[in-house]
Each structure stands twice: as C-alpha cells, then as structure tokens.
mmCIF file with all atom_site columns, C-alpha atoms and ligand atoms in Angstrom:
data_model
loop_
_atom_site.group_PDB
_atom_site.id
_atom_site.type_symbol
_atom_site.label_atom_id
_atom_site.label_alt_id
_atom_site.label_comp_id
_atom_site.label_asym_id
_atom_site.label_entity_id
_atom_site.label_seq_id
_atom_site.pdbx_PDB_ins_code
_atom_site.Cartn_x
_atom_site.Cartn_y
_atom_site.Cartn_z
_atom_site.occupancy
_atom_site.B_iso_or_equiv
_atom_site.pdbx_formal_charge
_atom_site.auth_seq_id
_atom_site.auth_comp_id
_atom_site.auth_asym_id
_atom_site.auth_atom_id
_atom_site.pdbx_PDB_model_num
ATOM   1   C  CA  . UNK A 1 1   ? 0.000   0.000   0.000   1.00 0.00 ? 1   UNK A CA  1
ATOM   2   C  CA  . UNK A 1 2   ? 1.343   3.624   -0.899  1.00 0.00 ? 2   UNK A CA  1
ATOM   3   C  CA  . UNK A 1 3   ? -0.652  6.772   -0.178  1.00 0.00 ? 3   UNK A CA  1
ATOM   4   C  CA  . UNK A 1 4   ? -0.219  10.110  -0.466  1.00 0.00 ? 4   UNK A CA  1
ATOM   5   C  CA  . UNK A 1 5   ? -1.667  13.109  1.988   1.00 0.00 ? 5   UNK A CA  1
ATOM   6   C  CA  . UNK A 1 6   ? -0.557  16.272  0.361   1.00 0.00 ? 6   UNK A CA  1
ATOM   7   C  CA  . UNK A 1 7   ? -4.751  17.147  -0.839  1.00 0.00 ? 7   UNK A CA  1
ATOM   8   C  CA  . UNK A 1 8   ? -7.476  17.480  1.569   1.00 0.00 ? 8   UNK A CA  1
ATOM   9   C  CA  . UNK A 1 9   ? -8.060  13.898  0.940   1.00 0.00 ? 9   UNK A CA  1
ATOM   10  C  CA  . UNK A 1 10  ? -5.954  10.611  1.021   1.00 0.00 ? 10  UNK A CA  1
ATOM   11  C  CA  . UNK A 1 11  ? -4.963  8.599   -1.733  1.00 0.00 ? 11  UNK A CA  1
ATOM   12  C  CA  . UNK A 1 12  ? -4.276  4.828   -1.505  1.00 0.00 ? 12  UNK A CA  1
ATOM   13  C  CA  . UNK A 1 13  ? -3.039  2.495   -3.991  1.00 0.00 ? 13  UNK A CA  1
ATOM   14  C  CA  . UNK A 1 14  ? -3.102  -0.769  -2.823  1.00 0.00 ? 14  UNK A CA  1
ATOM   15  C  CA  . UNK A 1 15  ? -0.961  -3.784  -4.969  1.00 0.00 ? 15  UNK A CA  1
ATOM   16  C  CA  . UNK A 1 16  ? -1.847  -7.134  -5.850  1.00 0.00 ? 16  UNK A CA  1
ATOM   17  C  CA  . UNK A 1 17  ? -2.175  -9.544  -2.888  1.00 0.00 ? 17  UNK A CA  1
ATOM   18  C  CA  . UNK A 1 18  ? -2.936  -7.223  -0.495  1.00 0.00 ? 18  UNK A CA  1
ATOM   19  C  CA  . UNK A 1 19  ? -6.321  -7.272  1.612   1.00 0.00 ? 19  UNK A CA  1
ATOM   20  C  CA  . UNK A 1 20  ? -8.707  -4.176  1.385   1.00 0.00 ? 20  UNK A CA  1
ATOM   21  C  CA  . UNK A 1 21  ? -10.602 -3.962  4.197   1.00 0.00 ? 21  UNK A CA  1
ATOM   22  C  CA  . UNK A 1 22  ? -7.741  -5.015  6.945   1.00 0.00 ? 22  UNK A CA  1
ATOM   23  C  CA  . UNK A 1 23  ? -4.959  -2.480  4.910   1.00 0.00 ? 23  UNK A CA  1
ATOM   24  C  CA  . UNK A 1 24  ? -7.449  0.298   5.090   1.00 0.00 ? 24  UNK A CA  1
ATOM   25  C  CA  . UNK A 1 25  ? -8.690  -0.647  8.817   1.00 0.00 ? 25  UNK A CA  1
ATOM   26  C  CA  . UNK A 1 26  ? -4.732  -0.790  10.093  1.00 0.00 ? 26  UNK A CA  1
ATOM   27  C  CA  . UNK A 1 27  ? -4.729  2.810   7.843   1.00 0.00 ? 27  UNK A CA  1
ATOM   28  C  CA  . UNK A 1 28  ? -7.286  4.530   9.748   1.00 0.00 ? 28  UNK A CA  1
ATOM   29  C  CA  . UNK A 1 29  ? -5.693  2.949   13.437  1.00 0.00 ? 29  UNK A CA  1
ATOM   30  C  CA  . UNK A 1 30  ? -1.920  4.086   12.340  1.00 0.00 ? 30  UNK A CA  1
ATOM   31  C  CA  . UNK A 1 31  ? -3.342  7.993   11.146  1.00 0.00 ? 31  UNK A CA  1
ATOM   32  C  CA  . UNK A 1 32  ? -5.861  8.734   13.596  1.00 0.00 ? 32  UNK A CA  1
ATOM   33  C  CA  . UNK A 1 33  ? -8.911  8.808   11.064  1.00 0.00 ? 33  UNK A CA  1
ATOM   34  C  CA  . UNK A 1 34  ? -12.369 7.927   12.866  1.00 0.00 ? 34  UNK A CA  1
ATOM   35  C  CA  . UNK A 1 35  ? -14.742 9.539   10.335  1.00 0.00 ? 35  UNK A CA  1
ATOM   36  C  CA  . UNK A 1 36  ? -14.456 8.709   6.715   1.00 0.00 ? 36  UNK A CA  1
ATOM   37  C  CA  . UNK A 1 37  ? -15.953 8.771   3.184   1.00 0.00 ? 37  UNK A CA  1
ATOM   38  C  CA  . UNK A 1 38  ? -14.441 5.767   1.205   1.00 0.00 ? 38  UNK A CA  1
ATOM   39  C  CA  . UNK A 1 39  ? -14.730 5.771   -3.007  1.00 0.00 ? 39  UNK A CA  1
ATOM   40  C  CA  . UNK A 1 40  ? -12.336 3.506   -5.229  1.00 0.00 ? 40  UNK A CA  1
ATOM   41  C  CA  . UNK A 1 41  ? -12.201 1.356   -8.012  1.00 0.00 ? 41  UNK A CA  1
ATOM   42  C  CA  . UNK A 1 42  ? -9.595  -1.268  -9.400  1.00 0.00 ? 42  UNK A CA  1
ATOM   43  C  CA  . UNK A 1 43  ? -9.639  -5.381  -9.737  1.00 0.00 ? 43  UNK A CA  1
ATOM   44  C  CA  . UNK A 1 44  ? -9.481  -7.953  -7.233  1.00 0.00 ? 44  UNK A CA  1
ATOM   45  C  CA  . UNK A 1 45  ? -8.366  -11.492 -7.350  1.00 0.00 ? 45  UNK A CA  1
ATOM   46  C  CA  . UNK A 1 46  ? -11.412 -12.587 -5.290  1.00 0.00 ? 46  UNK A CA  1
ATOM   47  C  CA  . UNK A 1 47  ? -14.018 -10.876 -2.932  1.00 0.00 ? 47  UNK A CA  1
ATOM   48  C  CA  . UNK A 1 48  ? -16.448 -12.246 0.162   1.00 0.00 ? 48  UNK A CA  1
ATOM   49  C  CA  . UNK A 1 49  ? -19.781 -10.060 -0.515  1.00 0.00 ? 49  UNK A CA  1
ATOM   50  C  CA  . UNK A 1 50  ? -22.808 -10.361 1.578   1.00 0.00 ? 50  UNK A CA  1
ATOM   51  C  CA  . UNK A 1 51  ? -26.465 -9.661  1.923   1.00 0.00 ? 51  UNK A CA  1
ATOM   52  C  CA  . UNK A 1 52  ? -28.369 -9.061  4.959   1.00 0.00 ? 52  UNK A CA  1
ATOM   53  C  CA  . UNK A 1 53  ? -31.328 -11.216 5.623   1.00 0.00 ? 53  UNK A CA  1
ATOM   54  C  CA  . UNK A 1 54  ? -33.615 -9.040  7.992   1.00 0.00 ? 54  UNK A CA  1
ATOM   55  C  CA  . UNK A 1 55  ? -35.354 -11.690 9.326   1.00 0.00 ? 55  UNK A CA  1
ATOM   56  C  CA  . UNK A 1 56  ? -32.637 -13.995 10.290  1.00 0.00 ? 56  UNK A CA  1
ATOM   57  C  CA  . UNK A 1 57  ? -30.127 -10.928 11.258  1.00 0.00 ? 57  UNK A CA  1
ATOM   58  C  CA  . UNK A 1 58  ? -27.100 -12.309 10.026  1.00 0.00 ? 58  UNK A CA  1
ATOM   59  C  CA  . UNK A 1 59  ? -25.234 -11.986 6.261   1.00 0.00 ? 59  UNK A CA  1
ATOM   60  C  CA  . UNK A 1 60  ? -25.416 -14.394 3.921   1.00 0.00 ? 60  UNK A CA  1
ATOM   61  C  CA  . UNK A 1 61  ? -21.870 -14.397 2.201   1.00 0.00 ? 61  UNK A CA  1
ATOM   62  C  CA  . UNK A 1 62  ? -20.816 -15.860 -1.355  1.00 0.00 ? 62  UNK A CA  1
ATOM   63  C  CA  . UNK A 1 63  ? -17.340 -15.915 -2.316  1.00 0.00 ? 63  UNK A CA  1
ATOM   64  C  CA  . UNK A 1 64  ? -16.325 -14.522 -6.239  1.00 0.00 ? 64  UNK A CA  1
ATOM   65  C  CA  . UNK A 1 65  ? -13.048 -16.451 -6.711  1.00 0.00 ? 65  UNK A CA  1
ATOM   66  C  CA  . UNK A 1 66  ? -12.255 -15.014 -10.012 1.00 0.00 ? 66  UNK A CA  1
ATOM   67  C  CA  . UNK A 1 67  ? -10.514 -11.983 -10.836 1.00 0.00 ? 67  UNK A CA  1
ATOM   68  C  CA  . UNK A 1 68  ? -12.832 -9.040  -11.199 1.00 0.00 ? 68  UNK A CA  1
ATOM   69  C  CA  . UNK A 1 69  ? -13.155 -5.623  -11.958 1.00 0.00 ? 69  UNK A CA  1
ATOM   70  C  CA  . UNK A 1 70  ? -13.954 -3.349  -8.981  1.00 0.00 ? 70  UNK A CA  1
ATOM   71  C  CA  . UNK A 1 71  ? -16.257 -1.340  -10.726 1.00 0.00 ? 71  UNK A CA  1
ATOM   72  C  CA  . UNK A 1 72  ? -17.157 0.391   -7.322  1.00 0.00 ? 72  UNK A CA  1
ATOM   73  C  CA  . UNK A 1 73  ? -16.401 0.902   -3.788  1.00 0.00 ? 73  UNK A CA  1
ATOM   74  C  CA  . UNK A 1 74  ? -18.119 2.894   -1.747  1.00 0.00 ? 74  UNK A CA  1
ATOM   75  C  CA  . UNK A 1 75  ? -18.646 3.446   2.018   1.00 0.00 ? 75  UNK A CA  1
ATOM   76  C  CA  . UNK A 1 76  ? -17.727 5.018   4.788   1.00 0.00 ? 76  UNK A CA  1
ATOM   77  C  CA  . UNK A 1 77  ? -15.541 4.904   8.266   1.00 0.00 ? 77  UNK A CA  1
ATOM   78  C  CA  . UNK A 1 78  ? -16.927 5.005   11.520  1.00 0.00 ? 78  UNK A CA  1
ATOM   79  C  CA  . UNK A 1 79  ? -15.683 3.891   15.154  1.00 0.00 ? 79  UNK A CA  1
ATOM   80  C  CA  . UNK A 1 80  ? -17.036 0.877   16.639  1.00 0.00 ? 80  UNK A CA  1
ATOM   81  C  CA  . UNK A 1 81  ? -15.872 -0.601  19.557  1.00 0.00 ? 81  UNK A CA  1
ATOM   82  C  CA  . UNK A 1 82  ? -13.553 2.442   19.739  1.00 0.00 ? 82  UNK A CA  1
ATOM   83  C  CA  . UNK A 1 83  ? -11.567 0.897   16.784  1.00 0.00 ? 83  UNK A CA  1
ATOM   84  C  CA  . UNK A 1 84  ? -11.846 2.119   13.061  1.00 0.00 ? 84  UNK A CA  1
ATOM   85  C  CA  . UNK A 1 85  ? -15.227 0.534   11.563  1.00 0.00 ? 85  UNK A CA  1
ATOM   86  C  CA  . UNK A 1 86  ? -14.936 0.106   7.606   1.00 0.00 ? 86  UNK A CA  1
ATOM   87  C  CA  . UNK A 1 87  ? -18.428 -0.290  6.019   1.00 0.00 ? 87  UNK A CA  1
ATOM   88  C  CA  . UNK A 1 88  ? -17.830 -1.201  2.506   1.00 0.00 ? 88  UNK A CA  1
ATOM   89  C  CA  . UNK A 1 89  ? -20.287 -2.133  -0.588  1.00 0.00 ? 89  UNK A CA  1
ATOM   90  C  CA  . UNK A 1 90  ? -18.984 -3.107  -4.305  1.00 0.00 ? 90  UNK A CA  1
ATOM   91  C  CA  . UNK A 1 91  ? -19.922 -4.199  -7.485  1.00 0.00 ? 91  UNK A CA  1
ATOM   92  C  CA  . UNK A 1 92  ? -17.696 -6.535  -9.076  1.00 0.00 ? 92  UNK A CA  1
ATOM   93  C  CA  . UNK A 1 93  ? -17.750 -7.676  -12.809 1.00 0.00 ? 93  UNK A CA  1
ATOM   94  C  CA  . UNK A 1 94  ? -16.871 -10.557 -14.630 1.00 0.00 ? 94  UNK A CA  1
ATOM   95  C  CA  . UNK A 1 95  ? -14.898 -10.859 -18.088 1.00 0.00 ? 95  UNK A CA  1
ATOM   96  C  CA  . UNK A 1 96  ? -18.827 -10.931 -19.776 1.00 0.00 ? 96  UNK A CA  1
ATOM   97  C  CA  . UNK A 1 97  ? -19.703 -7.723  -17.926 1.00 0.00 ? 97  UNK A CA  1
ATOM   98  C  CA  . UNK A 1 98  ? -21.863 -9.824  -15.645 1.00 0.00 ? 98  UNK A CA  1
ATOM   99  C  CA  . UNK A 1 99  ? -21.945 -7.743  -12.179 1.00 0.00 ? 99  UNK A CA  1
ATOM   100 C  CA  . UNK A 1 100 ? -22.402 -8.681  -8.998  1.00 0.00 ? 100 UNK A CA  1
ATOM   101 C  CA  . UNK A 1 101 ? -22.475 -6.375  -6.038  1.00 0.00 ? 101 UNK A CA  1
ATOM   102 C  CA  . UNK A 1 102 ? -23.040 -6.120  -2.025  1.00 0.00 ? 102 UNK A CA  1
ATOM   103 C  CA  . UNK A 1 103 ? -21.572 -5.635  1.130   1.00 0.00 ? 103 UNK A CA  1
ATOM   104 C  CA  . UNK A 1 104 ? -18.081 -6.425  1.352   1.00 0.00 ? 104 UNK A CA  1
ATOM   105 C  CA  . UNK A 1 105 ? -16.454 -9.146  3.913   1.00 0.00 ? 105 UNK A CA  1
ATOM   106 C  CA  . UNK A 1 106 ? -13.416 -8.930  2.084   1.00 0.00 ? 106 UNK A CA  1
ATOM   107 C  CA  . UNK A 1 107 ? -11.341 -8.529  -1.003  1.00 0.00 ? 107 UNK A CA  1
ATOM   108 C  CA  . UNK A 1 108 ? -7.956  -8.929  -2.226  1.00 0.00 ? 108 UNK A CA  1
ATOM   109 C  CA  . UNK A 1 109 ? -6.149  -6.717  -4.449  1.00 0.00 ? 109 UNK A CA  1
ATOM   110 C  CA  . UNK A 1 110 ? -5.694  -7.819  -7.961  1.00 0.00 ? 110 UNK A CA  1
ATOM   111 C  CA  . UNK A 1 111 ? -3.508  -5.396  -10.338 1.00 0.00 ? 111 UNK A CA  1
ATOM   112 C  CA  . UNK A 1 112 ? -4.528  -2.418  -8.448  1.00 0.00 ? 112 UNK A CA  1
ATOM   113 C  CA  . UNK A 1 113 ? -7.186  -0.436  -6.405  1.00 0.00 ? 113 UNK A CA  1
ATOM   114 C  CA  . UNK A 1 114 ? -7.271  3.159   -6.049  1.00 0.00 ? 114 UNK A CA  1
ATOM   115 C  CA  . UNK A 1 115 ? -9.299  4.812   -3.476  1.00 0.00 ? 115 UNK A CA  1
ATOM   116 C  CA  . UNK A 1 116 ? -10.119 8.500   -2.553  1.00 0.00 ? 116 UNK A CA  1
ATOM   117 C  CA  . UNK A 1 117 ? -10.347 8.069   1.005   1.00 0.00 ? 117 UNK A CA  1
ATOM   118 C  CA  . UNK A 1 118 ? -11.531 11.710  2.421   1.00 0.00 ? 118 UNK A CA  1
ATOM   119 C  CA  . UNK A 1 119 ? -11.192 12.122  6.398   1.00 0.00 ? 119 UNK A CA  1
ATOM   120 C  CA  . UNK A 1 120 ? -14.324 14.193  8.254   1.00 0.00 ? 120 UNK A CA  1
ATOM   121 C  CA  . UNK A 1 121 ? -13.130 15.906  11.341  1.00 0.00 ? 121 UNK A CA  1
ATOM   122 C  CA  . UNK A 1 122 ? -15.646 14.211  13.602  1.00 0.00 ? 122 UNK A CA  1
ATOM   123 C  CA  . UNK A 1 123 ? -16.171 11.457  15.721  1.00 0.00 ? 123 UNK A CA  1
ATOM   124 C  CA  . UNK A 1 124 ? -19.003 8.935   14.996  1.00 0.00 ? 124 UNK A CA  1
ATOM   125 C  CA  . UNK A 1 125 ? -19.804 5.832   16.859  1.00 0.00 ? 125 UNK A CA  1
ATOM   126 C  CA  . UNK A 1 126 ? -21.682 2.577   15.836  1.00 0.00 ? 126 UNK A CA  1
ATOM   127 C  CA  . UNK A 1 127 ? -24.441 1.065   18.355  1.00 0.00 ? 127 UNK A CA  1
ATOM   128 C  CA  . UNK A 1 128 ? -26.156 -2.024  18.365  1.00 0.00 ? 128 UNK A CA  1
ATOM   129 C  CA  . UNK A 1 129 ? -30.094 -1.612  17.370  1.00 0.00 ? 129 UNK A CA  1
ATOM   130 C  CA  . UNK A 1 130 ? -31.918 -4.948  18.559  1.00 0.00 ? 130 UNK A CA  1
ATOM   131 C  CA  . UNK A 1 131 ? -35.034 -4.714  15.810  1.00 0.00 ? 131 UNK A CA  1
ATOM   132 C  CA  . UNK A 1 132 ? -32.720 -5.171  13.353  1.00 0.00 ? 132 UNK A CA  1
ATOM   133 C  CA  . UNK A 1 133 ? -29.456 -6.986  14.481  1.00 0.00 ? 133 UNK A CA  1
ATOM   134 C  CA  . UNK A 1 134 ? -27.350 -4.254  13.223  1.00 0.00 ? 134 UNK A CA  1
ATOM   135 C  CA  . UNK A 1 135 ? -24.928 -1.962  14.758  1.00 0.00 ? 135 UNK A CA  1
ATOM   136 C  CA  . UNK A 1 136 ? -26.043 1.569   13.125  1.00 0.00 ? 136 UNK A CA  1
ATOM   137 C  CA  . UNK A 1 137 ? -24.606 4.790   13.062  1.00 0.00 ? 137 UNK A CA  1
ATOM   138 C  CA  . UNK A 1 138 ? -25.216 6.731   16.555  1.00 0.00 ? 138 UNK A CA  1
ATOM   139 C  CA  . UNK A 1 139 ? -25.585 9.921   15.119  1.00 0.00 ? 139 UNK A CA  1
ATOM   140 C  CA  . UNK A 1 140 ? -25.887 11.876  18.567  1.00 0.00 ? 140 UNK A CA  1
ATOM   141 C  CA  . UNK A 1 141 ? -22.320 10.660  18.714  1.00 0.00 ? 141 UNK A CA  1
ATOM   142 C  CA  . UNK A 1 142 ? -21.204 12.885  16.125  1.00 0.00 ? 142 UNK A CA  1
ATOM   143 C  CA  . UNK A 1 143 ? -19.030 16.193  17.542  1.00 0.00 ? 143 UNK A CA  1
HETATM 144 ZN ZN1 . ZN  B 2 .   ? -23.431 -3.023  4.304   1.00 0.00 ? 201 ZN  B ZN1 1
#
C-alpha cells in the first residue's frame, strides 16, 4: 500500500495480494482517522460479498473467486468498539460484464485499487439496534 496526503483527501493504492478492508482498517488505526468517506475502483483477485437477511439478522456471504473488476467501492468509516469501523459495498464484474455487487467481507487486491479516502473531522460511533441486528450509526455521537 502507498498513499499520499498532500490534498485534503488521502490517496491509496493498494498492490496485488494485499487485503482491502484489513490495509485500510490498520490505515485509519496508524493515522488517527475515525470519520471517513471511502470511493475507489480497481480489480481484485477474489471478494467475500454479503447480503443481509432481515429476518434472520445475520449476512449471507458468497465468495467470487475469479478476478474481477472493482467497478465500485463505496462506504464510509466510523468507530465501533472504539476501533476504526470500515463499512464497505462493491460491485464486481466478470470478463462478460456480468456484475455482482453487495456488502463487502473482504477482497484482495488484484492489479490495483485506487481509493479516494476523504477524512471528516468528527467522531461517529456505531451502536447495536436490537429490531434489526445491526450496529447503526449513533448519530448523537457525532461532535
Ligand atoms: Zn453493508
């Protein structure tokens, strides 16, 4: 992973083999950043995306063990457990342009991913919300 901070936002390039979400969590811990906006794009060599089923409150997770374009990355940073909290969706695509997309478990770099990674001077918590099973932003937490 390189980056550079000399703009009002952070730029990442991550390199083949390496893992996006824990690269970008250990990030966030070394620079202090608790409140983020997350965009990117790139390739990976496989990525673990889920989809929440409501009623059972967990994610159901499939596996894409191809190489795949990283059409999109989006999310955001928050603090949960008083450690960085990286909430991530993506669409992926296939060689045929199929696409497949969802909340990301996590993905490993394939030739490259480049992410825009813009820090928001504020502080905002995750809490656990019973009805649905999820730990949601805690807005009032935000200073
Ligand atoms: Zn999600």
């Amino acid at each position: 992973m390189v980056f550079n901070k000399t703009t009002g936002q952070i730029l990442i390039r991550l390199s083949k083999g390496e893992e996006l979400i824990e690269n970008l969590t250990k990030f966030c811990q070394k620079h202090g950043i608790k409140t983020a906006q997350v965009m990117g794009i790139g390739a990976v060599l496989w990525a673990d995306i889920g989809h929440y089923d409501l009623s059972k409150k967990e994610y159901l997770y499939k596996k894409y063990e191809h190489t795949m374009e990283l059409t999109s990355l989006l999310g955001n940073v928050s603090e949960k457990d008083g450690k960085p909290y990286l909430h991530l969706h993506v669409n992926i695509s296939d060689k045929d342009g199929k696409t497949y997309g969802g909340h990301l478990k996590e993905a490993v770099c394939a030739g490259t991913i480049e992410i825009f990674l813009t820090p928001i001077e504020t502080t905002l918590n995750r809490r656990f919300d019973n009805e649905t099973g999820l730990a949601l932003w805690d807005l009032s937490s935000a200073k």
